Tab-separated table of C-alpha atoms and ligand atoms in Angstrom:
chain	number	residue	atom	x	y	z
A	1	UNK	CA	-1.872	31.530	-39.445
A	2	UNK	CA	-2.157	30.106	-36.261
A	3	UNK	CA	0.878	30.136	-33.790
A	4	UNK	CA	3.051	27.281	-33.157
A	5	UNK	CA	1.836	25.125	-30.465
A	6	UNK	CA	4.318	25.160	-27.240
A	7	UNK	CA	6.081	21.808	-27.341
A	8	UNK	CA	4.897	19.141	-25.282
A	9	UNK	CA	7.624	17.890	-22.764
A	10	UNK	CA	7.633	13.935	-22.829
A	11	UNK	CA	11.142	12.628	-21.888
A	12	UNK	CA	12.970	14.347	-18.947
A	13	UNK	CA	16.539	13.440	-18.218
A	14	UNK	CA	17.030	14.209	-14.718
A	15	UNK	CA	20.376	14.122	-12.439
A	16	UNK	CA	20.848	13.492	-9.008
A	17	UNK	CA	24.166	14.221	-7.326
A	18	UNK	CA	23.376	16.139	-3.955
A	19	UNK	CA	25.427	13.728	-1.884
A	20	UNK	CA	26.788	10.156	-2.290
A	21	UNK	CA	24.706	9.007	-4.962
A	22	UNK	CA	25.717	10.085	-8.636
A	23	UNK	CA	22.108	9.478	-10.557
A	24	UNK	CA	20.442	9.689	-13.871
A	25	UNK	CA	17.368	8.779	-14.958
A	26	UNK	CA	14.490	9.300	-18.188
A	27	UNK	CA	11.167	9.597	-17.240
A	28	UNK	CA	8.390	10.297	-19.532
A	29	UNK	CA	5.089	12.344	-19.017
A	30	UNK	CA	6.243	12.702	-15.065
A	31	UNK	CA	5.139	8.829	-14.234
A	32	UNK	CA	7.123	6.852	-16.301
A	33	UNK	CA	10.433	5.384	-15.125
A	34	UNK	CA	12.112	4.646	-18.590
A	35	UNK	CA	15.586	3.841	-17.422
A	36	UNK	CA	16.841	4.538	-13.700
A	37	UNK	CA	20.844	4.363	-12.532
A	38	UNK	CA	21.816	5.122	-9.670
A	39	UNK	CA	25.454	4.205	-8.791
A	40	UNK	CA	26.605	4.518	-4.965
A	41	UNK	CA	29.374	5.758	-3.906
A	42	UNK	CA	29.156	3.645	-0.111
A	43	UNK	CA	32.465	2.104	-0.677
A	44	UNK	CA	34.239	5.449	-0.953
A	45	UNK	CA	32.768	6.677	1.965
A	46	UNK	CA	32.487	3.374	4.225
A	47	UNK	CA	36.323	3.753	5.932
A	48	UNK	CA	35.794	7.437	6.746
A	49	UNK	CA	32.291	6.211	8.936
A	50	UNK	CA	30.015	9.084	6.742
A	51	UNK	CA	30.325	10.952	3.962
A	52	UNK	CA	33.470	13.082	2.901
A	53	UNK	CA	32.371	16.126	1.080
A	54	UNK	CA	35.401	16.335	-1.282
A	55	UNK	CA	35.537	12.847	-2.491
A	56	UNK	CA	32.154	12.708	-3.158
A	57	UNK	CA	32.345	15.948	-5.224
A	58	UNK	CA	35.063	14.363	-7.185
A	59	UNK	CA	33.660	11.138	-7.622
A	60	UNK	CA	30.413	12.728	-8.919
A	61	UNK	CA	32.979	14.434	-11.477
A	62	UNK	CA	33.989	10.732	-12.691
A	63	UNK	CA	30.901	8.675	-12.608
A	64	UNK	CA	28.497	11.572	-13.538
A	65	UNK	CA	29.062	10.621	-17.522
A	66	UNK	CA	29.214	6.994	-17.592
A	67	UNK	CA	26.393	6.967	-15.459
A	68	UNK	CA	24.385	9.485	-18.110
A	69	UNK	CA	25.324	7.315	-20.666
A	70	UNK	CA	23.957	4.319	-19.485
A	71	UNK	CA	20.846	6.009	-18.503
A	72	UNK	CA	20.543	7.178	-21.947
A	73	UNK	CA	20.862	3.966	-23.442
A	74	UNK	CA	18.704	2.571	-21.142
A	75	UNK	CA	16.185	4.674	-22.498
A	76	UNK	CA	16.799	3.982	-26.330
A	77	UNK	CA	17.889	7.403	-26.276
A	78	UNK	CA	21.034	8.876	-28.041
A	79	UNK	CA	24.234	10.831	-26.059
A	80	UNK	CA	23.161	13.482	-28.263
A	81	UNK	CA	20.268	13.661	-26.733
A	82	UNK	CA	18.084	12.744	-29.331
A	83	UNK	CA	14.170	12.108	-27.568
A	84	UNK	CA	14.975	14.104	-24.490
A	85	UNK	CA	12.743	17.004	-24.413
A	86	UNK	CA	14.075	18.911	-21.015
A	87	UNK	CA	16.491	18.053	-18.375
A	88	UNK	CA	15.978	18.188	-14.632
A	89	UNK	CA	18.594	18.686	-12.019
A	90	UNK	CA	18.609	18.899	-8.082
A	91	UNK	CA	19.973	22.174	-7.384
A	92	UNK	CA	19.991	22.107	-3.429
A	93	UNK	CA	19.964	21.251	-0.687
A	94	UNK	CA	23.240	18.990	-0.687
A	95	UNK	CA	26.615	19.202	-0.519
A	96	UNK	CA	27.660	22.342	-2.563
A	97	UNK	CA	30.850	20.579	-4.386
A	98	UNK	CA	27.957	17.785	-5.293
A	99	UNK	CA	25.649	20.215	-6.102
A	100	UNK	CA	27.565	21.482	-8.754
A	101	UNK	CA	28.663	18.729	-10.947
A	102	UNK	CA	25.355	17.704	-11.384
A	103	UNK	CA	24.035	21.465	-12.255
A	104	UNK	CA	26.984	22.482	-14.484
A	105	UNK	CA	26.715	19.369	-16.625
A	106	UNK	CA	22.717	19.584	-16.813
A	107	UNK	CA	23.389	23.294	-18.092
A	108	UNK	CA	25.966	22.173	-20.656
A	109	UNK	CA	23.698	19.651	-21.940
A	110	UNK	CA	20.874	21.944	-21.896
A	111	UNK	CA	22.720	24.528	-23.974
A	112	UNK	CA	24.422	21.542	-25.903
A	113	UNK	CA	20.993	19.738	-26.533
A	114	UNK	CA	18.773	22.817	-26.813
A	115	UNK	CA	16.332	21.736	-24.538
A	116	UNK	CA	14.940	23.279	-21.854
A	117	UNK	CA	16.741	23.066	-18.262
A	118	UNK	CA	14.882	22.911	-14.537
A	119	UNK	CA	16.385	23.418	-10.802
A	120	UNK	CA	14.837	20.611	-8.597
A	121	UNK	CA	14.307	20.743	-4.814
A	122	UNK	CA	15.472	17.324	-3.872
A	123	UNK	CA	12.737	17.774	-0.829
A	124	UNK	CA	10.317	18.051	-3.669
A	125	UNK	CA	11.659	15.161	-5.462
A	126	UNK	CA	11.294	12.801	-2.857
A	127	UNK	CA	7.729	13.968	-2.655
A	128	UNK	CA	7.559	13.065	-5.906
A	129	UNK	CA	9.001	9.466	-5.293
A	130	UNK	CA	5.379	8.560	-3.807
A	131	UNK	CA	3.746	9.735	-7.063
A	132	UNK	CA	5.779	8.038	-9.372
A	133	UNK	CA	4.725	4.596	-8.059
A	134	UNK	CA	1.099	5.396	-7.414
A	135	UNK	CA	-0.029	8.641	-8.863
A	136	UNK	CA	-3.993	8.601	-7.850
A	137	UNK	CA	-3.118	8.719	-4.109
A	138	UNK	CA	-5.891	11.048	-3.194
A	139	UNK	CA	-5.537	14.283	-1.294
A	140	UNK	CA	-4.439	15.945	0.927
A	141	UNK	CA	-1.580	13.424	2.091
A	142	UNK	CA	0.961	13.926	5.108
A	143	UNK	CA	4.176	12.616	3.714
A	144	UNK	CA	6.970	11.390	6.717
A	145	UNK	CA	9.886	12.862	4.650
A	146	UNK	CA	13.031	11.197	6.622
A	147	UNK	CA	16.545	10.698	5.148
A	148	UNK	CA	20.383	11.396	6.411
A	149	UNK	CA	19.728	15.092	6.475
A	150	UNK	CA	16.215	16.105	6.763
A	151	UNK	CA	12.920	14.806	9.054
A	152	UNK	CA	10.170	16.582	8.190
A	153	UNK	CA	6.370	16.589	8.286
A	154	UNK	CA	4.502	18.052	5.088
A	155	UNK	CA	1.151	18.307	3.962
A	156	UNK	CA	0.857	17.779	0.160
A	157	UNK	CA	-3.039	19.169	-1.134
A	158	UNK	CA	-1.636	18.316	-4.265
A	159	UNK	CA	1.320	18.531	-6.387
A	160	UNK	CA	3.605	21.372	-5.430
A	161	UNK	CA	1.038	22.615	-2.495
A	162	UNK	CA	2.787	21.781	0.723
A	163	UNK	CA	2.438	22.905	3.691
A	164	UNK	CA	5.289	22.020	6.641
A	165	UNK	CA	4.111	20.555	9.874
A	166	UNK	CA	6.825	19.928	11.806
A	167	UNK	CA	10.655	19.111	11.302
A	168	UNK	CA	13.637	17.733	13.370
A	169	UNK	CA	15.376	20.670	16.369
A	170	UNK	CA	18.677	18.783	15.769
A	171	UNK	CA	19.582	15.724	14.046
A	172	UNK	CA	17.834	14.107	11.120
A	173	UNK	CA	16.692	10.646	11.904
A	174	UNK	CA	19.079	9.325	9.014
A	175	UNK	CA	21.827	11.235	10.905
A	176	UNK	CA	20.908	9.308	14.302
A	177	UNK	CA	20.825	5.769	13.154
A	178	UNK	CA	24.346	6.495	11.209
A	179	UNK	CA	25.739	8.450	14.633
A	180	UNK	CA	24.679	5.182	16.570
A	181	UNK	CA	26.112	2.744	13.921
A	182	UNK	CA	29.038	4.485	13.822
A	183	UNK	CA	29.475	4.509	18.059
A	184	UNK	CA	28.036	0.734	18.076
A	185	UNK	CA	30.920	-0.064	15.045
A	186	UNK	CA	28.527	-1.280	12.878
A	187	UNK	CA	29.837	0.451	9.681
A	188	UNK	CA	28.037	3.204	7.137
A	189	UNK	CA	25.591	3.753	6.189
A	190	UNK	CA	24.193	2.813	10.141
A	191	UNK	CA	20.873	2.627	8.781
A	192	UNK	CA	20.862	-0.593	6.624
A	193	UNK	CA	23.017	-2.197	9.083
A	194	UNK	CA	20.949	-1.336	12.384
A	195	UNK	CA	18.064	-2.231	10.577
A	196	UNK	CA	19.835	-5.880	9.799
A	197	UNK	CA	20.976	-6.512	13.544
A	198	UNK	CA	17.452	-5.088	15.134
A	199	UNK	CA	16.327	-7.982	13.769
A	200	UNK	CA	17.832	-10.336	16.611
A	201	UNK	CA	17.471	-7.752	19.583
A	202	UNK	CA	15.316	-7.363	22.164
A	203	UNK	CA	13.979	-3.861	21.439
A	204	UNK	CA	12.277	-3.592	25.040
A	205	UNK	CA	15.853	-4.223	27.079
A	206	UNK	CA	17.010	-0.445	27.114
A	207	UNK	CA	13.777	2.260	27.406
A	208	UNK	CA	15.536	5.289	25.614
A	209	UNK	CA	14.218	8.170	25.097
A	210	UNK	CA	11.175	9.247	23.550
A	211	UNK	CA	11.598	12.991	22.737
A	212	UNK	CA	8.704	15.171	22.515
A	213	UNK	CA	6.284	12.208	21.835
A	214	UNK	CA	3.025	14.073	23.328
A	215	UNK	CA	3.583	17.526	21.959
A	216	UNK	CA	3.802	18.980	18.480
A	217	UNK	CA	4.887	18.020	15.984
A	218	UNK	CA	8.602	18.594	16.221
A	219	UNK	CA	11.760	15.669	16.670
A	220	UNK	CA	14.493	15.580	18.336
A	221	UNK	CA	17.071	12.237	18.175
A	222	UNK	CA	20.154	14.144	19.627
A	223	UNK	CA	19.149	13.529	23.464
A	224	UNK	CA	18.225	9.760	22.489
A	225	UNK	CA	21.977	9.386	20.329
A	226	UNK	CA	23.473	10.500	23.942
A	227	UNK	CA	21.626	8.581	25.879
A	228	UNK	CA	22.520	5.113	23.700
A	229	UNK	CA	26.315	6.296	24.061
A	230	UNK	CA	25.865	6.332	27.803
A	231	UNK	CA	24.050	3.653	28.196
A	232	UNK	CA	26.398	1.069	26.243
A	233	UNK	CA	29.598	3.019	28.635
A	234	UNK	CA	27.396	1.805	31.287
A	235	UNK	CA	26.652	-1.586	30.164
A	236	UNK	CA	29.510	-2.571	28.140
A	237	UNK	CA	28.320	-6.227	28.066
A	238	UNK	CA	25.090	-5.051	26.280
A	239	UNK	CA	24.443	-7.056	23.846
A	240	UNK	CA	24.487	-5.011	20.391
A	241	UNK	CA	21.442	-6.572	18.975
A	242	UNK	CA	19.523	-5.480	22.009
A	243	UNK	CA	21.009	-1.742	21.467
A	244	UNK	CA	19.954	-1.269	17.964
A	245	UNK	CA	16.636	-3.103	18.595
A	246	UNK	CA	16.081	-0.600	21.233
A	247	UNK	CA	17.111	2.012	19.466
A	248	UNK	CA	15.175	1.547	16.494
A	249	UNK	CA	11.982	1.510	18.277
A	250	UNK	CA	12.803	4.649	19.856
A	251	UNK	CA	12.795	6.265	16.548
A	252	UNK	CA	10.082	4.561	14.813
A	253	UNK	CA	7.886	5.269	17.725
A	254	UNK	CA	8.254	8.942	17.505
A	255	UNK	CA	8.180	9.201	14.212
A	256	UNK	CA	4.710	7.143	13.683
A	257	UNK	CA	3.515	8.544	16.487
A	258	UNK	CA	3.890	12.240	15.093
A	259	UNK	CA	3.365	11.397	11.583
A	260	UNK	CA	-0.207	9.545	12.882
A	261	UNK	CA	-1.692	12.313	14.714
A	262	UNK	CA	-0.216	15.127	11.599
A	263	UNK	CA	-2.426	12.484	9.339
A	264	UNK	CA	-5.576	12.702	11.735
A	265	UNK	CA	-5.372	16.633	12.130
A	266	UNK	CA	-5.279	17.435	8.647
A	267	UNK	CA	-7.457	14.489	7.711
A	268	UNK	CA	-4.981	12.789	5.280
A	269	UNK	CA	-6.534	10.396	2.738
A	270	UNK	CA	-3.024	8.708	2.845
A	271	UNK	CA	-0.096	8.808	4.792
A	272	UNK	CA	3.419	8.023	2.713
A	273	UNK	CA	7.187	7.677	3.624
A	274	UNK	CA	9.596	9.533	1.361
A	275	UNK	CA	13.259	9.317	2.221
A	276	UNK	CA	16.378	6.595	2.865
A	277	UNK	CA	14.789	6.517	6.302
A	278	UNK	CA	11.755	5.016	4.666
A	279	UNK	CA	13.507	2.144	4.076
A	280	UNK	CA	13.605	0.700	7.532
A	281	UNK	CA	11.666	-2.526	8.094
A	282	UNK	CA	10.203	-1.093	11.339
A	283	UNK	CA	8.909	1.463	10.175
A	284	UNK	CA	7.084	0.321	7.367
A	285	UNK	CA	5.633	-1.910	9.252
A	286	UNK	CA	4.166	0.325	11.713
A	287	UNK	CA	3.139	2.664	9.857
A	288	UNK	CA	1.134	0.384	7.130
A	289	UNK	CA	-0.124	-1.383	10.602
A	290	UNK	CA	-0.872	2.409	11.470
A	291	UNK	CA	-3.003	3.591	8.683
A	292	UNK	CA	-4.933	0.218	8.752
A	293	UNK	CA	-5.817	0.987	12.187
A	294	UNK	CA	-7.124	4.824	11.474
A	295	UNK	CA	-9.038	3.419	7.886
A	296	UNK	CA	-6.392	5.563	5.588
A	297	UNK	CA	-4.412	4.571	3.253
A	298	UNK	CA	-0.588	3.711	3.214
A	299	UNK	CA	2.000	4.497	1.079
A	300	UNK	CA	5.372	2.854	1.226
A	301	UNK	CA	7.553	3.937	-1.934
A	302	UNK	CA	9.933	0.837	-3.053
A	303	UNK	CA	13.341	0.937	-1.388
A	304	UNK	CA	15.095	2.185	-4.698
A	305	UNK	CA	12.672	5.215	-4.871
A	306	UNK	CA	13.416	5.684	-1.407
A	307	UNK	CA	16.824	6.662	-1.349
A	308	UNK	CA	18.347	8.711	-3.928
A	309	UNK	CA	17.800	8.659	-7.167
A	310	UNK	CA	17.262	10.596	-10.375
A	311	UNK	CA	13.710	9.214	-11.464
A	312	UNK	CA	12.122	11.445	-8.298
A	313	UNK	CA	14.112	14.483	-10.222
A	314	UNK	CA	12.983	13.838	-13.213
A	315	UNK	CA	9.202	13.613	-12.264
A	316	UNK	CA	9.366	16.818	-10.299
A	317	UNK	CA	11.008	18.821	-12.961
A	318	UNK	CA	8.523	17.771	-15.027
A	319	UNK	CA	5.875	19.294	-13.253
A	320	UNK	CA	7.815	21.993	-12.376
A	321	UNK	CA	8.463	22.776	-16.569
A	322	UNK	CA	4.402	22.088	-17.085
A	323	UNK	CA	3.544	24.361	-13.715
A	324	UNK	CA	6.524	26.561	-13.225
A	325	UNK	CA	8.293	27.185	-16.503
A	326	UNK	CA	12.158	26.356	-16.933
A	327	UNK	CA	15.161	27.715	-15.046
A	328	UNK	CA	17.055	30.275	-15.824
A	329	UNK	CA	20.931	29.266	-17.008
A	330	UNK	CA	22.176	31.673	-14.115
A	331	UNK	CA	20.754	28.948	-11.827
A	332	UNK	CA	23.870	28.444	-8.915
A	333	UNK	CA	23.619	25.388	-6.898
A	334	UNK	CA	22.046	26.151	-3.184
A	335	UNK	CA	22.906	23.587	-0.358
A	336	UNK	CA	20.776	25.208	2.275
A	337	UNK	CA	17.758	25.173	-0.516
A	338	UNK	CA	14.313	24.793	1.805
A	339	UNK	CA	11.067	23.419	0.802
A	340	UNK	CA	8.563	26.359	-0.169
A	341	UNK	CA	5.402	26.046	1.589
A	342	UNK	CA	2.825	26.977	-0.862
A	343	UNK	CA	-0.634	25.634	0.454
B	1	LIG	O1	17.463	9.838	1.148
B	1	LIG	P1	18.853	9.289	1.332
B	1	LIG	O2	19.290	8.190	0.379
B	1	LIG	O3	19.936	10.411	1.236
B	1	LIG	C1	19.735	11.670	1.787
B	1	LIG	O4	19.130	12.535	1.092
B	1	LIG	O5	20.124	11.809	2.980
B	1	LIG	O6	18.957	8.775	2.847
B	1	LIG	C2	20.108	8.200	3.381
B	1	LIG	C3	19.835	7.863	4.841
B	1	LIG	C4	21.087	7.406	5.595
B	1	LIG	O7	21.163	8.121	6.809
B	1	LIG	C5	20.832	5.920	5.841
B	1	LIG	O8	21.446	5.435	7.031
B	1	LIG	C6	19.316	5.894	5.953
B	1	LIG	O9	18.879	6.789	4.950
B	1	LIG	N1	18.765	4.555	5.718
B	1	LIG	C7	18.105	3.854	6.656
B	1	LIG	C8	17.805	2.589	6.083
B	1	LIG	N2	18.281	2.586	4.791
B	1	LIG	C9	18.861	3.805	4.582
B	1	LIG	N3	17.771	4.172	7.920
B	1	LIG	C10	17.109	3.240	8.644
B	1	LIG	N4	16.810	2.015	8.171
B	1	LIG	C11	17.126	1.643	6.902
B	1	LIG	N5	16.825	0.425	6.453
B	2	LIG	ZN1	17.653	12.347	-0.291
């Protein structure tokens, strides 16, 4: 007789609650976004200026199964899980008290369901975010991976095969334009709303610095954070507009600069923006104006698929369960989780 075949998984359920964002999401055969929810947890956060570790961890706790719920019915799909074959989680890197709401209740509902259960890098899942959207980019691709905690350079040969080629010395460019928002009193998150005001600045009226911009392939935004604090002590009439403007271009410089030349050297059929960074107007602008230039292509995830969400989760624990195999229960949440090069 012959043996069973393995099951096919179809419908992942992933969750996403590594930091402000509680998220769930059913995608099916790793490309198809069935239902996405993503519910934000800004207001909570806004009067502190950034994130508070132990409010989000508790708000996660409350909006975590309302937000499943929906996502599940979303999807045509039943709170007891009927038609979801696995269930994908980030397990790290994130806020630890995050980080574990999200992986004890994909456990439960793993063990609940009985269905199988997969730890997600949420590095990896932004990669992911490109290839949910277009899925025949070609390879190899450099992906500009830049959100409120990481900046990094990676080389993707192919799904799961990255190799890292350069990342930030100090502050992550999210973490500088919410710093600078925060000093200029222009609320959180400081990206969205520097990105707003840029608009009507003049972004050549302060020359801030450009850190490293002819060497490697490393940032640094800590130096140019300083330097817009003592600048504005300096010039307290400065107009804000002018500020952010200036700022801004700072920061997209560097990073299209970098990410330009990582693209050349490695001879990128693509380059693509991953991240809540990727987001800014600026940027994507440059860098599609970039790639044009240099005859590659350019890939600019939408904003929702940009910033946090549970659809990026679900498509990289699906490849992870067709690649990898599942996760063991014993999982634990790991905040300082890096991305494993494997090219
Ligand atoms: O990927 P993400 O949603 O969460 C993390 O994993 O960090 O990124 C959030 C970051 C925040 O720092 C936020 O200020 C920044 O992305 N961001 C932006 C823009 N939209 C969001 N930064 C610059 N310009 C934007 N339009
Ligand atoms: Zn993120």
């Amino acid at each position: 007789m012959a043996p069973d075949p393995i099951p096919r998984i179809h419908r992942v359920l992933g969750i996403e609650t590594s930091c402000d964002e509680t998220a769930a999401a059913v995608v099916d055969g790793g490309v198809v976004i069935v239902s996405s929810i993503v519910s934000s947890q800004i207001d909570l956060h806004a009067r502190y200026g950034g994130v508070v570790p132990e409010l989000a961890g508790r708000a996660h706790v409350e909006l975590l199964t309302p937000v499943l719920a929906e996502a599940l019915e979303a999807a045509g799909c039943s709170t007891s899980g009927s038609g979801i074959d696995a269930i994908a989680v980030t397990y790290g890197p994130g806020l630890i008290g995050s980080l574990l709401v999200g992986v004890a209740e994909a456990k439960a509902l793993s063990l609940a369901w009985d269905v199988p259960f997969v730890g997600v890098n949420h590095l990896e899942a932004h990669l992911f975010a490109s290839l949910l959207e277009q899925p025949d980019l070609g390879w190899p691709l450099v992906v500009l991976l830049v959100s409120g905690g990481h900046t990094l350079l990676v080389e993707v040969s192919g799904p799961g095969r990255y190799r890292l080629i350069g990342g930030t010395v100090d502050d992550a460019a999210g973490e500088a334009f919410d710093k600078v928002a925060r000093f200029l009193g222009l609320g959180y998150p400081g990206g969205p709303a520097i990105d707003a005001i840029a608009a009507d600045g003049d972004p050549q009226a302060f020359a801030f610095p450009r850190a490293f911009m002819a060497e490697g392939y490393d940032f640094s935004f800590s130096g140019l954070k300083t330097s817009v604090v003592n600048t504005v002590r300096k010039h307290p009439d400065a107009a804000t507009e002018d500020v952010a403007a200036s700022f801004r271009q700072a920061v997209v410089d560097v990073l299209v600069a970098k990410a330009r030349r990582a693209a050349r050297d490695v001879g990128a059929k693509a380059l693509c923006l991953a991240g809540g960074v990727a987001a800014n107007s600026l940027l994507r602008q440059r860098v599609e104006q970039a790639c044009a230039e240099d005859g590659i292509g350019a890939f600019l995830p939408s904003r929702a698929l940009c910033t946090d969400n549970a659809a990026m989760v679900a498509a990289a624990g699906w490849w992870r369960l067709a690649n990898v195999g599942a996760s063991p229960l014993t999982l634990g949440a790991d905040p300082n989780l890096r991305l494993v090069p494997t090219a």
